[in-house]
CSV table of C-alpha atoms and ligand atoms in Angstrom, one decimal:
chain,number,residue,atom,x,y,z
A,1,UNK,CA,0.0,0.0,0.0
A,2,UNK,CA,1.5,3.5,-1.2
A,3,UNK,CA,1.5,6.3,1.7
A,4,UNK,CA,-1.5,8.2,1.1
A,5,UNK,CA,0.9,11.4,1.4
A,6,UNK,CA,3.1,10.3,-1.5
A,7,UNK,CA,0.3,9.3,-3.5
A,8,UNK,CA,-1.2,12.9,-3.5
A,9,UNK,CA,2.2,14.4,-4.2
A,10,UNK,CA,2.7,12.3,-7.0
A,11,UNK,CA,-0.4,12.8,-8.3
A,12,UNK,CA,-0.7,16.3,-8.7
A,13,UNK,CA,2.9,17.1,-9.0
A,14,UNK,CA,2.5,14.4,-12.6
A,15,UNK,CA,-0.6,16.2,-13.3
A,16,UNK,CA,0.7,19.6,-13.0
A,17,UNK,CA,3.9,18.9,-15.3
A,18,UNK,CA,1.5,17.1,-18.0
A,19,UNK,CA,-0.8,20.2,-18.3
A,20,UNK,CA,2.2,22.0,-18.6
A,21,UNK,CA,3.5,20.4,-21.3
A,22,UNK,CA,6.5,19.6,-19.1
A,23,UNK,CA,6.3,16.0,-18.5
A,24,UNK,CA,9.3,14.5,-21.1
A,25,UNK,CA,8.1,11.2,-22.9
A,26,UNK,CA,11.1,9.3,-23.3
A,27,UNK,CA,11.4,7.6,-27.0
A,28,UNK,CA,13.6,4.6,-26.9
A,29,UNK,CA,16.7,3.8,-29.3
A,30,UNK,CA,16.5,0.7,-31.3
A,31,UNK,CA,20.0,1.6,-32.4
A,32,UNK,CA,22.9,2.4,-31.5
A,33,UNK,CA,23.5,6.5,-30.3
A,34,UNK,CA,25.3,6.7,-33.7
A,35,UNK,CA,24.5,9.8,-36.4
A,36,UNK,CA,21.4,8.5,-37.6
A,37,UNK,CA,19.2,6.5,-35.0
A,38,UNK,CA,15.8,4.6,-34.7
A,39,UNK,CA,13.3,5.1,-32.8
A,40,UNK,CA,9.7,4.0,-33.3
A,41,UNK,CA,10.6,2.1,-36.5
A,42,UNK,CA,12.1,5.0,-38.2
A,43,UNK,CA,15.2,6.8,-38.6
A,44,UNK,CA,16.7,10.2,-37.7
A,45,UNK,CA,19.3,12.1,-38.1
A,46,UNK,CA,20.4,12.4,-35.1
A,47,UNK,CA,21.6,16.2,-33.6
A,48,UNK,CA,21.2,15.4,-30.3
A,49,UNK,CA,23.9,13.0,-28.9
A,50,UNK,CA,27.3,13.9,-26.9
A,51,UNK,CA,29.1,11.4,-28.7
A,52,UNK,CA,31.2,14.1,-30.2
A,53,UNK,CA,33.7,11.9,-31.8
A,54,UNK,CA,31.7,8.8,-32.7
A,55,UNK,CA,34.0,6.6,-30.2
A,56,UNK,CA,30.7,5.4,-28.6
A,57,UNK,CA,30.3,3.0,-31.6
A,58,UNK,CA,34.2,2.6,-32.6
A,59,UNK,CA,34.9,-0.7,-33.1
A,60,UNK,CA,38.4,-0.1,-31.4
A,61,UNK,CA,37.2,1.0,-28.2
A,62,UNK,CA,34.3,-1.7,-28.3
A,63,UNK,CA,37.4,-4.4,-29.0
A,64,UNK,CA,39.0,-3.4,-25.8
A,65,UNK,CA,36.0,-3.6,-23.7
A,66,UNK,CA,35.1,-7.3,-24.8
A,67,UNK,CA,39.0,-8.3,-24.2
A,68,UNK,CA,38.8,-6.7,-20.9
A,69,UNK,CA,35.5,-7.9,-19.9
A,70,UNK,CA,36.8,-11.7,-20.9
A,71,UNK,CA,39.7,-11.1,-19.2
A,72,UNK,CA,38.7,-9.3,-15.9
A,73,UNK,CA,34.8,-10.3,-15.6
A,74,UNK,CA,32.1,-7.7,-16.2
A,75,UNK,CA,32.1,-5.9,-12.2
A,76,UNK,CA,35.2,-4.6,-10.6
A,77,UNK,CA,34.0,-6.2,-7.3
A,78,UNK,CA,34.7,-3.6,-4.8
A,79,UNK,CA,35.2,0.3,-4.0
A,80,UNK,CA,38.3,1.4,-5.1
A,81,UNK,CA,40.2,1.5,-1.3
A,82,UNK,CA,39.2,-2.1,-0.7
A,83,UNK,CA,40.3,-4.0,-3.7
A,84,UNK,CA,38.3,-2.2,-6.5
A,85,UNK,CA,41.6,-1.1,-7.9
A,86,UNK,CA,42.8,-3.3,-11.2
A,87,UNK,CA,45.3,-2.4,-12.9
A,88,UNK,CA,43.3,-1.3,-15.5
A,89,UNK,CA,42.4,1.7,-13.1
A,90,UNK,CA,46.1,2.5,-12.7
A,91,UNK,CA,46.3,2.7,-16.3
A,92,UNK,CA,43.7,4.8,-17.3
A,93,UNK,CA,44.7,7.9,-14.5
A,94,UNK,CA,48.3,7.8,-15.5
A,95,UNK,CA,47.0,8.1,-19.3
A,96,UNK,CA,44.4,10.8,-18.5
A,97,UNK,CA,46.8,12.5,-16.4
A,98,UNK,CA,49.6,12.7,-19.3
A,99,UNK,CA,46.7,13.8,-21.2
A,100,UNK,CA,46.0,16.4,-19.4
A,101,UNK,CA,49.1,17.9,-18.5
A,102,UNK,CA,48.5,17.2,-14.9
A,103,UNK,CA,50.9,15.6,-12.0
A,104,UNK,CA,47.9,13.0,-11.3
A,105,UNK,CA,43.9,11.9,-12.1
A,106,UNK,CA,41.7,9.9,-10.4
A,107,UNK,CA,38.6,8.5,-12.3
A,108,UNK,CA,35.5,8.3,-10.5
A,109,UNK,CA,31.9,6.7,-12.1
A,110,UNK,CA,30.5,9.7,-13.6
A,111,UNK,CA,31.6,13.0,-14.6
A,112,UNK,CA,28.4,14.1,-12.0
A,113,UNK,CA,30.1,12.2,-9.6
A,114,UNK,CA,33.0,13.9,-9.8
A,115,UNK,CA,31.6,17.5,-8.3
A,116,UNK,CA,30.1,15.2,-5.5
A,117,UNK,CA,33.5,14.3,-4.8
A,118,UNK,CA,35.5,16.8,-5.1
A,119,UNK,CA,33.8,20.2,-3.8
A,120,UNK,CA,32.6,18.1,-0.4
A,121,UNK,CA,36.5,17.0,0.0
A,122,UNK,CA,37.7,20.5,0.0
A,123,UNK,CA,35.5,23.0,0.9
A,124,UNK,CA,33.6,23.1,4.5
A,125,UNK,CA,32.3,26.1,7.1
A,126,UNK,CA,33.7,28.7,7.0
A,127,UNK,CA,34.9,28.9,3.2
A,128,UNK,CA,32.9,30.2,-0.2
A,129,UNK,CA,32.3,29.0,-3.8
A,130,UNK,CA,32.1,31.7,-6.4
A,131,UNK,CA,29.5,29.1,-8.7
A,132,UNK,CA,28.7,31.0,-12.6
A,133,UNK,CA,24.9,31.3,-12.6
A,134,UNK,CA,24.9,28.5,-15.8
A,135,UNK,CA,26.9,25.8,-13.8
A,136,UNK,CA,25.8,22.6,-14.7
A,137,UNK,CA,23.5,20.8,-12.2
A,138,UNK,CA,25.9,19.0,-10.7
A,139,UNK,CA,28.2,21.3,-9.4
A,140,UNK,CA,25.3,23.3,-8.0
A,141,UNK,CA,24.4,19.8,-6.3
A,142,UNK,CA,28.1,19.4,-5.0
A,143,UNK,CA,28.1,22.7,-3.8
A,144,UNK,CA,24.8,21.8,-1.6
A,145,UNK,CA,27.1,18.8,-0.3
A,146,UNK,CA,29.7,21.4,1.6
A,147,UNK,CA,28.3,24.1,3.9
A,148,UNK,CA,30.4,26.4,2.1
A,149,UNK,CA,28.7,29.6,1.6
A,150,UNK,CA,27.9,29.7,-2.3
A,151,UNK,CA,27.9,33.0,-4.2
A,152,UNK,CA,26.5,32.9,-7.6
A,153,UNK,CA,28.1,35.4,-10.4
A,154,UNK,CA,26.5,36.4,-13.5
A,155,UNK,CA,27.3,34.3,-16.2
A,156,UNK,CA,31.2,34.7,-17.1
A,157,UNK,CA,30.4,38.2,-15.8
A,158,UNK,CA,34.1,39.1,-15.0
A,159,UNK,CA,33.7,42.1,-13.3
A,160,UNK,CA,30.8,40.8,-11.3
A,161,UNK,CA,33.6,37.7,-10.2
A,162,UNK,CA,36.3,40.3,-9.7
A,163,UNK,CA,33.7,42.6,-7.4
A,164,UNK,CA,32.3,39.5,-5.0
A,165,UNK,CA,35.8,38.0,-5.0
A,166,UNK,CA,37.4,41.0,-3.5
A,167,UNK,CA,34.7,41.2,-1.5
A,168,UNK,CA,34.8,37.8,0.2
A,169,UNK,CA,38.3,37.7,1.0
A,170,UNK,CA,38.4,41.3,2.2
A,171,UNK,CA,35.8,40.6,4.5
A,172,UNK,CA,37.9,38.0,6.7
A,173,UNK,CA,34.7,35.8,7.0
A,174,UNK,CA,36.3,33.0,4.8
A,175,UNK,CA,39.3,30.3,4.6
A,176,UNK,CA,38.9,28.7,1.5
A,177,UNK,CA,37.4,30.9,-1.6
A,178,UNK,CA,37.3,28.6,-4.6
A,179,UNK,CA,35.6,29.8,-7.9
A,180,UNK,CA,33.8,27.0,-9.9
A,181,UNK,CA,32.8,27.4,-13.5
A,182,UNK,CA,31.7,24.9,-16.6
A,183,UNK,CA,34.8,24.9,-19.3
A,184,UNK,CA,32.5,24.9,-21.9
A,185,UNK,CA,28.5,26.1,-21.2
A,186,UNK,CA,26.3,23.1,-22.6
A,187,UNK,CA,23.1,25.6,-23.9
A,188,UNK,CA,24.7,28.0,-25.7
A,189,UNK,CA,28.4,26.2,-26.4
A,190,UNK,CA,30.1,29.5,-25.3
A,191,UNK,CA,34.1,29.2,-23.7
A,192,UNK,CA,34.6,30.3,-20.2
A,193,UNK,CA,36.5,33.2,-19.9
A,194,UNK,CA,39.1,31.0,-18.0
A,195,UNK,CA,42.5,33.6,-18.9
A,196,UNK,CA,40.8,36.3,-16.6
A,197,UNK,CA,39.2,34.0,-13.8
A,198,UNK,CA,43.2,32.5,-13.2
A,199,UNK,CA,44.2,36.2,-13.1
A,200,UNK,CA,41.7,36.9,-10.4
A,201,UNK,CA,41.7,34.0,-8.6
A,202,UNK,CA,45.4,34.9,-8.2
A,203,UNK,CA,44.8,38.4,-7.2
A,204,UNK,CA,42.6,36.9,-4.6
A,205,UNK,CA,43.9,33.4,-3.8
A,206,UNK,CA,40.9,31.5,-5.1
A,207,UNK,CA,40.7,27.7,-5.4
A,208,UNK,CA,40.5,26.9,-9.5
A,209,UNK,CA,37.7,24.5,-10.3
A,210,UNK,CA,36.9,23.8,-13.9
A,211,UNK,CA,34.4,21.2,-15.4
A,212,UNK,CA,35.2,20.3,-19.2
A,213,UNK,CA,33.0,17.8,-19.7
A,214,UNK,CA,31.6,19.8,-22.8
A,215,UNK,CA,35.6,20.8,-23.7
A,216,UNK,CA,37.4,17.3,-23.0
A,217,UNK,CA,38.3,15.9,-26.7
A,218,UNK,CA,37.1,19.1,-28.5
A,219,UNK,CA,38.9,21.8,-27.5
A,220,UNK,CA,43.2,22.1,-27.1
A,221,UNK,CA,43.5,19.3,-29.6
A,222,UNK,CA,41.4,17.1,-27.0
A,223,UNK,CA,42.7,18.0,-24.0
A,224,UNK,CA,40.1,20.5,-22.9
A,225,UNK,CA,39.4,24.1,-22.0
A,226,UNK,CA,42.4,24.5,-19.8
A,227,UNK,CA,45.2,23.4,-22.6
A,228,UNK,CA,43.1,25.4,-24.8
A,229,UNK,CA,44.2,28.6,-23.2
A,230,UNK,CA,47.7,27.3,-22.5
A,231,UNK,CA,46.8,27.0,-18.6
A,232,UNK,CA,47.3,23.2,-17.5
A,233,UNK,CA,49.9,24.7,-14.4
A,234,UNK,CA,47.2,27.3,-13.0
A,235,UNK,CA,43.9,25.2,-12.2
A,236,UNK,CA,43.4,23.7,-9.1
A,237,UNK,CA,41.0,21.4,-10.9
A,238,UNK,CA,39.8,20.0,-14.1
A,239,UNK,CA,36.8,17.8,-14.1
A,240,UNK,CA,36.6,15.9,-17.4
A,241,UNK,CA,33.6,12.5,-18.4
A,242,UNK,CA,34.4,9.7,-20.1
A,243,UNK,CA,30.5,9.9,-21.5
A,244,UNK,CA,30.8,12.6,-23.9
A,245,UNK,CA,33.6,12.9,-26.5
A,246,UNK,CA,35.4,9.9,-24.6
A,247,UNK,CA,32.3,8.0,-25.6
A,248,UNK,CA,32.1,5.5,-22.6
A,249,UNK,CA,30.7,6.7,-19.2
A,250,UNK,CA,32.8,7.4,-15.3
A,251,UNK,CA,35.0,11.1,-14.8
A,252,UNK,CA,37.8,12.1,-13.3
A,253,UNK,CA,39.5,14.8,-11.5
A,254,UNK,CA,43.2,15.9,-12.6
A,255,UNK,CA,45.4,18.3,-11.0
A,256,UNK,CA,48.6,17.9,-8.4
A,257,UNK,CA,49.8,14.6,-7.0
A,258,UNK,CA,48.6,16.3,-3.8
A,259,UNK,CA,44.7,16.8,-4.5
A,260,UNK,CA,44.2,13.3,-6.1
A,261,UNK,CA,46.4,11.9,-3.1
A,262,UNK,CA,43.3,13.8,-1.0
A,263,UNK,CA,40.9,12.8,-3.4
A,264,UNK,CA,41.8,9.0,-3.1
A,265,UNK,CA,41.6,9.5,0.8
A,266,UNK,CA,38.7,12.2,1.5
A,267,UNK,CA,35.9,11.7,-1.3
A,268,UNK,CA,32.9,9.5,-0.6
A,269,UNK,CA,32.3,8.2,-3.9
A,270,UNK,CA,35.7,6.8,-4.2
A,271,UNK,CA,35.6,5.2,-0.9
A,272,UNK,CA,31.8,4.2,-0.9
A,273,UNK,CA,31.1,3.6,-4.4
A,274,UNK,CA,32.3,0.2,-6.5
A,275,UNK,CA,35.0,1.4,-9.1
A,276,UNK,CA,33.9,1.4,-13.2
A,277,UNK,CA,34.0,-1.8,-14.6
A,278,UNK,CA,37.1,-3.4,-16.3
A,279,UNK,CA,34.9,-3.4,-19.9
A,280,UNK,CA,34.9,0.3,-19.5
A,281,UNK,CA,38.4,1.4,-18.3
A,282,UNK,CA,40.1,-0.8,-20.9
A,283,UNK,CA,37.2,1.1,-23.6
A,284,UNK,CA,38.3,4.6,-22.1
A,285,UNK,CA,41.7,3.8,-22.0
A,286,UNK,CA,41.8,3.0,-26.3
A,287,UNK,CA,39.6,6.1,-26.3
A,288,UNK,CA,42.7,8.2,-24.8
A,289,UNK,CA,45.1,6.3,-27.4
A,290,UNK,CA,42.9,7.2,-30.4
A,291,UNK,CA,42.7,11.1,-29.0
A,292,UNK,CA,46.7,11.3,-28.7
A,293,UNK,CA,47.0,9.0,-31.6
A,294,UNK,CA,45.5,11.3,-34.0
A,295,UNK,CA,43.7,14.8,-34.2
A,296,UNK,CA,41.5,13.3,-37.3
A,297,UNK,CA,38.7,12.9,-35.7
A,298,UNK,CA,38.3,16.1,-33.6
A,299,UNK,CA,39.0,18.0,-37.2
A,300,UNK,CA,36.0,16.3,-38.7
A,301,UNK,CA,33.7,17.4,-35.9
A,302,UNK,CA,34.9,20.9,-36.2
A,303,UNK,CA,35.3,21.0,-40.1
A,304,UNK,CA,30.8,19.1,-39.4
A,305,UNK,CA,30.1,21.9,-37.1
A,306,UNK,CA,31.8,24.9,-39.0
A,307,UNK,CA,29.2,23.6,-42.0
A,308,UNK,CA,25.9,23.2,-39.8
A,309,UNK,CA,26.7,26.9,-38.1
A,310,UNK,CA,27.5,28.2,-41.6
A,311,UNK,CA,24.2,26.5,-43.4
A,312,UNK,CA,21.9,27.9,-40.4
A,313,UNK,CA,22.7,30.9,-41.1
A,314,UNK,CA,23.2,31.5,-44.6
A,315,UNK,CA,19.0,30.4,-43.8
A,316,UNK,CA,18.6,33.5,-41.9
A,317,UNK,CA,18.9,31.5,-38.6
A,318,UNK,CA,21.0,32.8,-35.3
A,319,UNK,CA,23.6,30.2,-33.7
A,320,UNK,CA,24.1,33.0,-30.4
A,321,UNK,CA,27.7,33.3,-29.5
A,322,UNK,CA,29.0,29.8,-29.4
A,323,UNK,CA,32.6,29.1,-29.9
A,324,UNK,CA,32.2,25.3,-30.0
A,325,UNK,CA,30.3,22.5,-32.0
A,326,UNK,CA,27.2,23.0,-29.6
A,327,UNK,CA,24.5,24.8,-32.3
A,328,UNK,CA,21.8,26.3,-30.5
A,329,UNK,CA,19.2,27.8,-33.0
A,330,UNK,CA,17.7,30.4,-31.1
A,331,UNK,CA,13.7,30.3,-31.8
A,332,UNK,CA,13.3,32.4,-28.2
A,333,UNK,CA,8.7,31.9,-27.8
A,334,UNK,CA,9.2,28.4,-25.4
A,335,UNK,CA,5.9,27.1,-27.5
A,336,UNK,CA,7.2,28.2,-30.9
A,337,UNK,CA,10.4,26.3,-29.8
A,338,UNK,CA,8.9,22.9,-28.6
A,339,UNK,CA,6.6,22.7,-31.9
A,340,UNK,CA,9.9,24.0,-34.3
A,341,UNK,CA,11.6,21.0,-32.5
A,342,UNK,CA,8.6,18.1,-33.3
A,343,UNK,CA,8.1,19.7,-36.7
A,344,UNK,CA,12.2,18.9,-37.6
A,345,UNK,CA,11.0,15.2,-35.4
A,346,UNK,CA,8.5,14.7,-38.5
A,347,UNK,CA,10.9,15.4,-40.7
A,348,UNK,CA,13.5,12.8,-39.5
A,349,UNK,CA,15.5,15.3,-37.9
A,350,UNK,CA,16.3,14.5,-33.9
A,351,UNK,CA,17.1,18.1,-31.9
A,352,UNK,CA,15.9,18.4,-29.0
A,353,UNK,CA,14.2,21.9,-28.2
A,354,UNK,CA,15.9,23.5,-24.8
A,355,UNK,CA,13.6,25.8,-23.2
A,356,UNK,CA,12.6,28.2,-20.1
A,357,UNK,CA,13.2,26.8,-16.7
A,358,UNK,CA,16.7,25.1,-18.4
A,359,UNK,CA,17.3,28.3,-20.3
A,360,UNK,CA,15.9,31.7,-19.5
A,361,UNK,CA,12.3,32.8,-20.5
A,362,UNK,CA,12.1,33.6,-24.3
A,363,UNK,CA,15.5,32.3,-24.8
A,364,UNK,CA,13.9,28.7,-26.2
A,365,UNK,CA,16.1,27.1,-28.9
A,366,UNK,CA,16.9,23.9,-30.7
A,367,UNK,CA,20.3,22.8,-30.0
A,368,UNK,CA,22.2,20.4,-32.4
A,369,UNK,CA,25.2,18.4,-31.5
A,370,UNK,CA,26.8,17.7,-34.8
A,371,UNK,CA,30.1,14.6,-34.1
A,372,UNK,CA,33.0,13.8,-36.2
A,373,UNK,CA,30.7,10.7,-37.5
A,374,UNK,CA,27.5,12.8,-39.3
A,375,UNK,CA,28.7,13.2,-43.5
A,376,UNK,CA,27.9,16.5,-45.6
A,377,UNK,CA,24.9,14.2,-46.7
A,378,UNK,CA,23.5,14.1,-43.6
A,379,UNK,CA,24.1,17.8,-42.1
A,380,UNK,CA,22.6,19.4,-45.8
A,381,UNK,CA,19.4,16.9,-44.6
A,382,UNK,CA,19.5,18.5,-41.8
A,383,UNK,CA,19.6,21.7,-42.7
A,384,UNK,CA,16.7,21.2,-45.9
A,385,UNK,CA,14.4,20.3,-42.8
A,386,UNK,CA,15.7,23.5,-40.6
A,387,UNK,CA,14.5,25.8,-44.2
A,388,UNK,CA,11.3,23.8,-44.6
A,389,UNK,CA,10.0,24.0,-40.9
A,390,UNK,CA,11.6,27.7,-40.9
A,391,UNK,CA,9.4,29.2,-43.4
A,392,UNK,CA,6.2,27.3,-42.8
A,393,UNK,CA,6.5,28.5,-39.2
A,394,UNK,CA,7.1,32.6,-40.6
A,395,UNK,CA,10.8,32.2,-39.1
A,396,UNK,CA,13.1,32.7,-42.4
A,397,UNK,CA,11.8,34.2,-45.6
B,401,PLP,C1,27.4,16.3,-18.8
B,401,PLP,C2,28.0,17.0,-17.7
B,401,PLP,C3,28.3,16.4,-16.5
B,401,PLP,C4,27.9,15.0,-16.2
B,401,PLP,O1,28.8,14.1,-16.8
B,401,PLP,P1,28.4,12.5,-16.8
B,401,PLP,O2,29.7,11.9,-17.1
B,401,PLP,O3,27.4,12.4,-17.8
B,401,PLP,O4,27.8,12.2,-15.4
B,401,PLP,C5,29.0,17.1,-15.5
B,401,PLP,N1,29.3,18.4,-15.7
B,401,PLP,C6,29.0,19.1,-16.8
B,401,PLP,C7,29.5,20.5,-17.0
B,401,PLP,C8,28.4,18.4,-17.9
B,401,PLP,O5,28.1,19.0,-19.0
């Protein structure tokens, strides 16, 4: 018998996100999360994956992960301080840690396990996290895990960072001052203004914490944000996934010797959490190889999303200000978005539409993810649907 207390949340929380139009029906795959996709028996281009350089579907990574899993079984058996630590493990944070440019990494299950991790291990009462307004969920959620005070700046607002940093540490309430931000901002694909934040945070003695989930493999030749702007030596830490460009799932944290060492002994989801499974290091660690191998494939997304930028708006369409392959199409009315978006569905285009409370009010937009793996063929398809649905809806002449 359900609680008669739950049962009326649920009910009228359900009801009041379906009369919304809120509630998200979730369409299976039938394939796999490649550049075109099935779902209900038909197929889609598909805009709407992080699988930026197709290594989700490489057979070399998919190789690796069926010798390993032979090899080493399918579980690691443990949390990594007990005997959840193969080899394999070793491996994989000494690659991602030469990778990166960094003394050390330590992988962890999830890049949103990472900012559960890390923030708790290091900040406490008496500090306070300078968090961007458009940090990703789960660095807001790992900032909720310290009681660190958290003060939000507007988004890569500089002098707004520069004001409440100053401010904070000349007010002698706080230790620790760390400013978080996102590498890369997933909505509109725009590039942290990470140059400026290292000079502040040095003016001020902030703690650098930077999450490049949406920069790892796509920006500074693949190894993120940080290398991008030639800064490897002045962030305290770089978050990175293994489930976007890397194409498997888990996360990891690199910086000094001295934070993973902390890391390994301090964060709860190492110590209470069974380590990634030996299919899946032995997959992520062929997925580093192929990234340092060869700069092919992050070319071909970049050459991909240089063409679906251009072709939106040669229509008459605006991308915003991104600086990466994430290509928002800005629509802006949040019901104009959400039909633009099912009219490209019924055209057998996949793009999700990305609306008001996960953007700001009339800020709606469809945002396409174009990878290394989508051909000219598929993009101009793409784009045909984007002119099609753009004039019947009076948005492009
Ligand atoms: C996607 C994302 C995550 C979560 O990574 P997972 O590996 O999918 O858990 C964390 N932070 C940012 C900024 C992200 O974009």
């Amino acid at each position: 018998m359900a609680s008669k207390t739950l049962s009326s949340f649920l009910l009228q929380n359900l009801t009041e996100l379906r009369e919304q139009g809120l509630y998200n029906t979730i369409d299976p795959l039938e394939s796999p999360n490649g550049p075109v996709i099935r779902m209900k028996g038909r197929e889609f281009v598909n805009l709407s994956s992080n699988n930026y350089l197709g290594l989700a579907t490489d057979k070399r990574l998919v190789d690796a992960a069926v010798q390993a899993t032979i090899r080493f079984g399918v579980g690691s058996g443990a949390v990594r301080t007990i005997n959840g630590t193969l080899t394999l493990h070793v491996e994989l944070e000494e690659k991602l840690a030469a990778f990166k440019g960094t003394e050390a990494a330590v992988a962890f299950q999830s890049g949103f396990n990472c900012n559960m991790a890390a923030i708790s291990a290091v900040m406490g009462a008496g500090d306070a996290i300078l968090s961007d307004e458009l940090n990703h969920a789960s660095i807001i959620d790992g900032c909720r895990l310290t009681k660190a005070k958290v003060i939000r700046y507007g988004h890569s607002d500089m002098a707004d960072l520069r004001a409440k940093a100053k401010e904070a540490r000349e007010s002698g309430a706080f230790e620790k001052i760390m400013v978080i931000t996102d590498g890369v901002f997933s909505m509109d694909g725009d590039i942290a203004k990470l140059p400026e934040i290292v000079d502040i945070a040095e003016a001020y003695d902030l703690i650098t914490y930077v999450d490049d989930a949406h920069g790892s493999g796509v920006l500074g030749g693949g190894a993120g944000t940080v290398k991008h702007f030639g800064l490897s030596d002045r962030i305290d830490f770089q978050i990175g996934t293994l489930s976007k460009a890397v194409g498997v799932v888990g996360g990891y944290v690199a910086g000094t010797q001295e934070v993973v060492d902390w890391l390994k002994a301090r964060s709860r989801p190492f110590l209470f959490s069974t380590s990634l499974p030996p299919g899946t290091v032995a997959a992520c660690i062929a997925a580093i190889d192929i990234m340092q191998g060869s700069k092919e494939l992050q070319e071909r997304l970049w050459e991909n999303a240089a063409y679906l930028q251009k072709g939106l708006k040669a229509l008459g369409f605006s991308t915003g200000h991104t600086a990466t392959p994430i290509t928002p199409c800005l629509i802006g009315d949040e019901e104009k978005t959400q039909r633009f978006s099912a009219r490209l569905y019924e055209e057998g285009i996949y793009a999700k539409a990305i609306v008001f409370p996960t953007v700001p009010k009339g800020t709606g937009r469809v945002r396409n993810m174009p990878t290394a793996e989508h051909t000219t063929e598929m993009l101009d398809r793409a784009l045909a649907a984007y002119e099609k649905v753009g004039r019947e809806l009076g948005m492009i002449r």
